[in-house]
């Protein structure tokens, strides 16, 4: 291992945010040193530089049917989150990464995200950087990964950090606001509406359903849309319906779209959950914004929503409005948001800054190893 060694990067394959920021960072990093990505899927990444190696490994979280049933109920120690016994796929995945450690002699390994792989890197004597996410992550498993890491990479601005994060954690964190998210200047409202064939005079409420869960429930949306008959409510993304709904005529579902930036730019107001990609796109656009966090492990979205509320960047409800009055209160709060303050959270070229930080950190960690005398000379 040496200061010039490659950087490995494990990418969780659920949702889109992990792959988007991994691709952005790898593409920026490849001009500085070799990069190898490890993931259970190869079809979730944006375009990757041809020099980047993508190494497929078995999923560490999904059973294959070859697991040992007698060990399925055995408890896990507090230092891990997902480490069941008798899973050949996990054995193979960890072995593949450990073999790469031995053969590639990496300078650094990045985990996005896995407390277990962070600890594996440390036990294999490979320095690692853990991607830091919002959420209640003070448990033994997360802290074992964070404490053993040489650095933490937060894909959000320092302004959006949780208050309970310790000075020690903050001191070794690089904040990369909006990394992997297309936060370039948005088209004007009028330009976006021309592209989408939308009337300039219409009041449009855009509802963005994220890609990491089961979909946004449409029943609360029917209440909000019916309460505003002169506004046009449009959803993009995955929406789930319930049998008791009576959808109004001003609510329409567009499903997945390949141009969410245009839809965000065209909207007068926005409703969304608070996945990392969604949050940074809306902050970059600057809009009156209602946030309803979705269930995620460790209350990730609830903690992110609390920070957005604390900073005055969104009107937040911990659950979907169940009547028209609740929507009215949220829209009143959303109307008080300073959209320039939203936009100020986004920084330019966070991928390049993060790549330079990783490269610099790698060089610092291995400083002096190139000048070590040969073992024969020592003897």
Coordinates of C-alpha atoms in Angstrom, one line a residue:
X1 CA 0.0 0.0 0.0
X2 CA 1.2 3.5 -0.8
X3 CA 0.3 7.2 -1.1
X4 CA -0.2 6.6 -4.9
X5 CA -2.4 3.6 -4.5
X6 CA -6.0 3.4 -5.8
X7 CA -9.2 4.3 -4.0
X8 CA -11.9 1.7 -3.6
X9 CA -15.5 2.7 -3.1
X10 CA -18.4 0.6 -1.9
X11 CA -21.8 1.7 -3.2
X12 CA -25.1 0.7 -1.6
X13 CA -27.5 -0.2 -4.4
X14 CA -30.9 0.9 -2.9
X15 CA -32.2 4.2 -4.0
X16 CA -30.4 6.5 -6.5
X17 CA -28.4 8.9 -4.3
X18 CA -25.6 6.5 -3.4
X19 CA -24.8 5.8 -7.1
X20 CA -25.2 9.4 -8.2
X21 CA -22.7 10.8 -5.8
X22 CA -20.3 7.8 -6.2
X23 CA -20.3 8.4 -10.0
X24 CA -19.7 12.2 -9.6
X25 CA -16.9 11.6 -7.1
X26 CA -15.3 8.8 -9.1
X27 CA -15.4 10.8 -12.3
X28 CA -13.7 13.7 -10.6
X29 CA -11.2 11.5 -8.8
X30 CA -10.0 9.4 -11.7
X31 CA -7.7 12.1 -13.0
X32 CA -5.9 12.0 -9.6
X33 CA -5.7 8.3 -9.0
X34 CA -7.2 4.9 -10.0
X35 CA -10.7 4.2 -8.7
X36 CA -12.6 0.9 -8.3
X37 CA -16.3 0.8 -7.4
X38 CA -17.9 -2.1 -5.7
X39 CA -21.7 -2.6 -6.0
X40 CA -24.3 -5.3 -6.3
X41 CA -25.7 -3.6 -9.5
X42 CA -24.0 -2.1 -12.5
X43 CA -27.2 -0.5 -14.0
X44 CA -27.8 2.3 -11.5
X45 CA -24.9 4.6 -12.3
X46 CA -24.8 7.7 -14.4
X47 CA -22.1 7.7 -17.1
X48 CA -18.7 6.6 -15.7
X49 CA -15.3 7.5 -17.1
X50 CA -14.0 4.4 -19.0
X51 CA -11.0 4.3 -16.7
X52 CA -13.1 3.6 -13.7
X53 CA -13.3 -0.1 -12.7
X54 CA -16.7 -1.4 -11.6
X55 CA -16.6 -4.6 -9.6
X56 CA -19.9 -6.5 -9.1
X57 CA -20.2 -8.2 -5.8
X58 CA -23.2 -10.2 -4.4
X59 CA -25.8 -8.2 -2.5
X60 CA -24.9 -8.0 1.2
X61 CA -28.6 -7.5 2.2
X62 CA -30.8 -9.7 0.0
X63 CA -31.2 -13.5 0.6
X64 CA -30.6 -15.9 -2.3
X65 CA -32.2 -19.0 -0.8
X66 CA -28.9 -20.6 0.1
X67 CA -28.9 -19.2 3.7
X68 CA -28.7 -21.5 6.7
X69 CA -32.2 -21.4 8.3
X70 CA -31.1 -22.7 11.7
X71 CA -29.1 -19.4 12.2
X72 CA -31.7 -17.0 11.0
X73 CA -32.9 -16.0 14.4
X74 CA -29.5 -15.6 16.1
X75 CA -29.1 -12.1 17.5
X76 CA -26.6 -9.6 16.1
X77 CA -24.0 -7.8 18.3
X78 CA -24.4 -4.1 18.7
X79 CA -21.4 -3.3 16.6
X80 CA -23.1 -4.4 13.4
X81 CA -26.4 -3.6 11.6
X82 CA -26.6 -6.4 9.0
X83 CA -24.3 -9.4 9.6
X84 CA -26.5 -12.6 9.6
X85 CA -24.7 -15.9 9.9
X86 CA -24.7 -18.6 7.2
X87 CA -25.1 -16.3 4.2
X88 CA -22.7 -17.5 1.4
X89 CA -23.3 -14.3 -0.6
X90 CA -22.0 -12.2 2.3
X91 CA -18.9 -14.5 2.6
X92 CA -18.2 -14.1 -1.1
X93 CA -18.8 -10.4 -1.2
X94 CA -16.5 -9.7 1.8
X95 CA -13.9 -12.1 0.4
X96 CA -13.9 -10.3 -3.0
X97 CA -13.3 -7.0 -1.3
X98 CA -10.6 -8.3 1.0
X99 CA -8.8 -10.0 -1.9
X100 CA -8.8 -6.6 -3.7
X101 CA -7.3 -5.0 -0.6
X102 CA -4.4 -7.6 -0.8
X103 CA -3.9 -7.3 -4.6
X104 CA -4.5 -3.6 -5.3
X105 CA -2.9 -2.2 -2.2
X106 CA -5.3 0.7 -2.0
X107 CA -4.5 4.0 -0.4
X108 CA -8.1 4.4 0.8
X109 CA -11.5 2.8 0.9
X110 CA -14.8 4.7 0.9
X111 CA -18.1 3.2 2.2
X112 CA -21.4 4.5 1.0
X113 CA -22.8 3.0 3.2
X114 CA -22.0 0.0 5.3
X115 CA -20.9 0.0 8.9
X116 CA -19.7 -3.6 8.4
X117 CA -17.5 -2.8 5.4
X118 CA -16.0 0.2 7.2
X119 CA -15.0 -2.1 10.0
X120 CA -13.7 -4.7 7.6
X121 CA -11.4 -2.2 6.0
X122 CA -10.1 -1.2 9.4
X123 CA -9.5 -4.8 10.4
X124 CA -7.7 -5.3 7.1
X125 CA -5.4 -2.3 7.9
X126 CA -6.9 -0.2 5.1
X127 CA -7.8 3.4 6.0
X128 CA -11.4 4.2 5.2
X129 CA -13.7 7.1 4.8
X130 CA -17.4 6.7 5.7
X131 CA -20.2 8.6 4.0
X132 CA -22.1 10.4 6.8
X133 CA -25.9 10.6 6.5
X134 CA -28.6 12.3 8.5
X135 CA -30.3 10.2 11.1
X136 CA -30.1 8.9 14.6
X137 CA -26.8 7.2 14.1
X138 CA -25.2 7.3 17.6
X139 CA -25.6 3.6 18.1
X140 CA -22.6 1.3 18.6
X141 CA -22.6 0.0 15.0
X142 CA -22.5 3.5 13.4
X143 CA -20.0 4.8 15.9
X144 CA -17.7 1.9 15.4
X145 CA -17.5 2.7 11.7
X146 CA -17.2 6.5 12.3
X147 CA -14.6 6.2 15.0
X148 CA -12.5 3.8 13.0
X149 CA -12.7 6.0 9.9
X150 CA -9.9 8.4 9.0
X151 CA -12.5 10.8 7.6
X152 CA -16.2 11.3 7.0
X153 CA -17.8 12.6 3.8
X154 CA -21.1 14.4 4.2
X155 CA -23.1 14.9 1.0
X156 CA -24.7 18.1 2.4
X157 CA -23.7 21.5 3.6
X158 CA -22.2 22.1 7.1
X159 CA -25.2 24.4 7.7
X160 CA -27.4 21.3 7.5
X161 CA -25.5 19.3 10.1
X162 CA -27.3 17.8 13.1
X163 CA -26.7 19.6 16.3
X164 CA -25.8 16.4 18.2
X165 CA -22.8 15.5 16.0
X166 CA -19.7 15.8 18.1
X167 CA -16.8 18.1 17.5
X168 CA -14.6 15.1 16.8
X169 CA -16.9 14.0 14.1
X170 CA -17.2 17.4 12.6
X171 CA -13.5 17.9 12.7
X172 CA -12.8 15.0 10.3
X173 CA -15.8 15.6 8.1
X174 CA -15.6 17.0 4.6
X175 CA -18.9 18.7 3.6
X176 CA -19.9 18.3 -0.1
X177 CA -23.2 20.0 -0.5
X178 CA -25.1 18.6 -3.5
X179 CA -22.5 16.2 -4.6
X180 CA -23.8 14.0 -7.4
X181 CA -26.9 16.1 -7.9
X182 CA -27.4 18.3 -10.9
X183 CA -27.6 21.7 -9.2
X184 CA -26.5 23.8 -12.2
X185 CA -28.5 26.9 -12.8
X186 CA -32.2 26.0 -13.5
X187 CA -34.1 27.2 -16.5
X188 CA -36.5 30.1 -15.8
X189 CA -40.1 29.3 -14.9
X190 CA -41.3 30.5 -18.4
X191 CA -38.6 28.6 -20.3
X192 CA -39.4 25.4 -18.4
X193 CA -43.1 25.7 -19.0
X194 CA -42.5 26.2 -22.7
X195 CA -40.6 22.9 -22.8
X196 CA -43.3 21.1 -20.9
X197 CA -46.2 22.8 -22.8
X198 CA -47.6 24.3 -19.6
X199 CA -49.7 27.5 -19.5
X200 CA -47.7 30.4 -17.9
X201 CA -50.9 31.6 -16.2
X202 CA -51.5 28.3 -14.3
X203 CA -50.7 27.9 -10.6
X204 CA -48.8 24.7 -10.5
X205 CA -48.1 22.6 -7.4
X206 CA -45.5 19.9 -8.1
X207 CA -45.4 16.8 -5.9
X208 CA -42.1 14.8 -6.2
X209 CA -42.1 11.2 -5.1
X210 CA -38.7 9.8 -4.4
X211 CA -37.2 6.5 -5.5
X212 CA -36.1 4.9 -2.3
X213 CA -39.5 3.8 -0.9
X214 CA -42.9 2.4 -1.9
X215 CA -44.2 5.7 -3.3
X216 CA -46.0 8.8 -2.2
X217 CA -49.6 8.2 -1.0
X218 CA -52.1 10.0 -3.2
X219 CA -55.0 10.2 -0.7
X220 CA -53.5 13.3 1.1
X221 CA -52.8 14.9 -2.3
X222 CA -56.5 14.6 -3.2
X223 CA -57.3 16.7 -0.1
X224 CA -54.7 19.3 -1.0
X225 CA -55.8 19.5 -4.7
X226 CA -59.5 19.6 -3.9
X227 CA -58.8 22.5 -1.5
X228 CA -57.2 24.5 -4.3
X229 CA -59.5 24.1 -7.3
X230 CA -57.8 26.9 -9.2
X231 CA -54.3 25.3 -8.9
X232 CA -53.0 22.4 -11.0
X233 CA -51.4 19.6 -8.9
X234 CA -49.0 17.4 -10.8
X235 CA -47.0 14.4 -9.4
X236 CA -43.8 13.0 -10.8
X237 CA -42.3 9.7 -9.5
X238 CA -44.0 6.8 -7.9
X239 CA -47.4 7.3 -6.3
X240 CA -49.5 4.7 -4.6
X241 CA -53.3 4.9 -4.5
X242 CA -55.9 3.7 -2.0
X243 CA -59.4 2.4 -2.7
X244 CA -61.2 5.1 -0.8
X245 CA -59.8 8.1 -2.8
X246 CA -62.0 10.4 -4.9
X247 CA -59.4 12.2 -7.0
X248 CA -60.3 15.7 -8.1
X249 CA -59.9 16.8 -11.7
X250 CA -56.9 19.1 -11.0
X251 CA -54.7 16.3 -9.8
X252 CA -52.7 14.4 -12.4
X253 CA -49.9 11.7 -12.1
X254 CA -47.1 11.8 -14.6
X255 CA -45.0 8.9 -13.2
X256 CA -41.3 8.8 -13.7
X257 CA -39.8 11.5 -15.9
X258 CA -36.4 12.1 -17.3
X259 CA -36.4 15.9 -16.9
X260 CA -37.2 16.6 -13.2
X261 CA -35.3 19.9 -13.4
X262 CA -37.7 21.3 -15.9
X263 CA -40.7 20.3 -13.7
X264 CA -39.1 21.8 -10.6
X265 CA -38.3 25.0 -12.5
X266 CA -41.8 25.2 -13.9
X267 CA -43.5 24.8 -10.5
X268 CA -44.8 27.6 -8.3
X269 CA -44.8 25.4 -5.1
X270 CA -43.4 22.0 -4.3
X271 CA -44.3 19.1 -2.1
X272 CA -41.8 16.3 -1.5
X273 CA -40.1 13.9 0.9
X274 CA -36.5 14.7 1.7
X275 CA -34.2 12.2 0.1
X276 CA -30.8 13.7 -0.5
X277 CA -31.2 14.2 -4.3
X278 CA -34.6 15.8 -4.0
X279 CA -33.5 18.1 -1.2
X280 CA -30.5 19.5 -3.1
X281 CA -32.4 20.0 -6.4
X282 CA -35.1 22.0 -4.7
X283 CA -32.7 24.1 -2.7
X284 CA -30.8 24.9 -5.8
X285 CA -34.0 25.9 -7.6
X286 CA -35.4 28.0 -4.7
X287 CA -39.1 27.3 -4.2
X288 CA -41.9 27.6 -1.5
X289 CA -41.6 24.0 -0.2
X290 CA -43.5 21.6 1.9
X291 CA -41.6 18.5 3.2
X292 CA -43.1 15.3 4.5
X293 CA -40.4 12.9 5.4
X294 CA -40.7 9.2 4.5
X295 CA -39.8 6.3 6.8
X296 CA -36.1 5.3 6.5
X297 CA -33.8 3.4 8.7
X298 CA -32.5 5.4 11.7
X299 CA -35.1 8.1 10.9
X300 CA -32.8 9.5 8.2
X301 CA -35.5 11.7 6.5
X302 CA -37.1 12.8 9.8
X303 CA -33.7 14.1 11.0
X304 CA -33.0 15.8 7.7
X305 CA -36.5 17.4 7.8
X306 CA -35.8 18.7 11.3
X307 CA -32.7 20.4 10.1
X308 CA -34.5 22.0 7.1
X309 CA -37.1 23.2 9.5
X310 CA -34.5 24.6 11.9
X311 CA -32.8 26.5 9.1
X312 CA -36.1 27.9 7.8
X313 CA -35.6 26.2 4.4
X314 CA -38.8 24.2 4.2
X315 CA -42.2 23.9 5.9
X316 CA -42.2 20.5 7.5
X317 CA -44.9 18.1 8.7
X318 CA -43.9 14.8 10.3
X319 CA -47.0 13.1 8.6
X320 CA -49.2 13.7 5.6
X321 CA -52.0 16.3 6.1
X322 CA -55.3 14.6 6.8
X323 CA -57.6 17.6 6.1
X324 CA -57.6 20.9 4.2
X325 CA -56.8 23.0 7.2
X326 CA -53.5 21.2 7.7
X327 CA -52.5 22.0 4.1
X328 CA -53.4 25.6 4.6
X329 CA -51.1 25.9 7.6
X330 CA -48.2 24.3 5.7
X331 CA -48.6 26.5 2.7
X332 CA -48.7 29.6 4.9
X333 CA -45.4 28.5 6.4
X334 CA -43.9 27.7 3.0
X335 CA -44.8 31.2 1.8
X336 CA -42.5 32.7 4.4
X337 CA -39.4 30.9 3.1
X338 CA -36.5 33.0 1.7
X339 CA -35.6 31.3 -1.6
X340 CA -32.3 33.1 -1.8
X341 CA -31.3 31.5 1.5
X342 CA -32.2 28.1 0.0
X343 CA -30.0 28.6 -3.0
X344 CA -27.1 29.8 -0.8
X345 CA -26.8 26.2 0.7
X346 CA -25.5 24.9 -2.7
X347 CA -21.8 25.2 -3.5
X348 CA -20.1 25.0 -6.9
X349 CA -18.3 21.8 -8.0
X350 CA -18.6 19.8 -4.7
X351 CA -17.3 16.7 -6.6
X352 CA -14.0 18.2 -7.5
X353 CA -13.5 19.6 -3.9
X354 CA -14.3 16.1 -2.4
X355 CA -12.0 14.4 -4.9
X356 CA -9.1 16.7 -4.0
X357 CA -9.8 16.1 -0.3
X358 CA -9.7 12.3 -0.7
X359 CA -6.5 12.5 -2.8
X360 CA -4.9 14.9 -0.3
X361 CA -6.0 12.7 2.7
X362 CA -4.6 9.6 1.0
X363 CA -1.2 11.3 0.4
X364 CA -1.1 12.5 4.0
X365 CA -1.9 9.1 5.5
X366 CA 0.8 7.3 3.5
X367 CA 3.4 10.1 3.8
X368 CA 6.9 8.6 4.2
X369 CA 6.1 5.1 3.0
X370 CA 7.9 5.7 -0.4
X371 CA 11.2 6.4 1.5
X372 CA 11.2 3.3 3.7
X373 CA 14.5 1.3 3.4
X374 CA 14.3 -2.2 2.0
X375 CA 14.1 -5.0 4.5
X376 CA 17.5 -6.3 3.5
X377 CA 19.1 -2.9 4.4
X378 CA 17.4 -3.0 7.8
X379 CA 18.7 -6.5 8.5

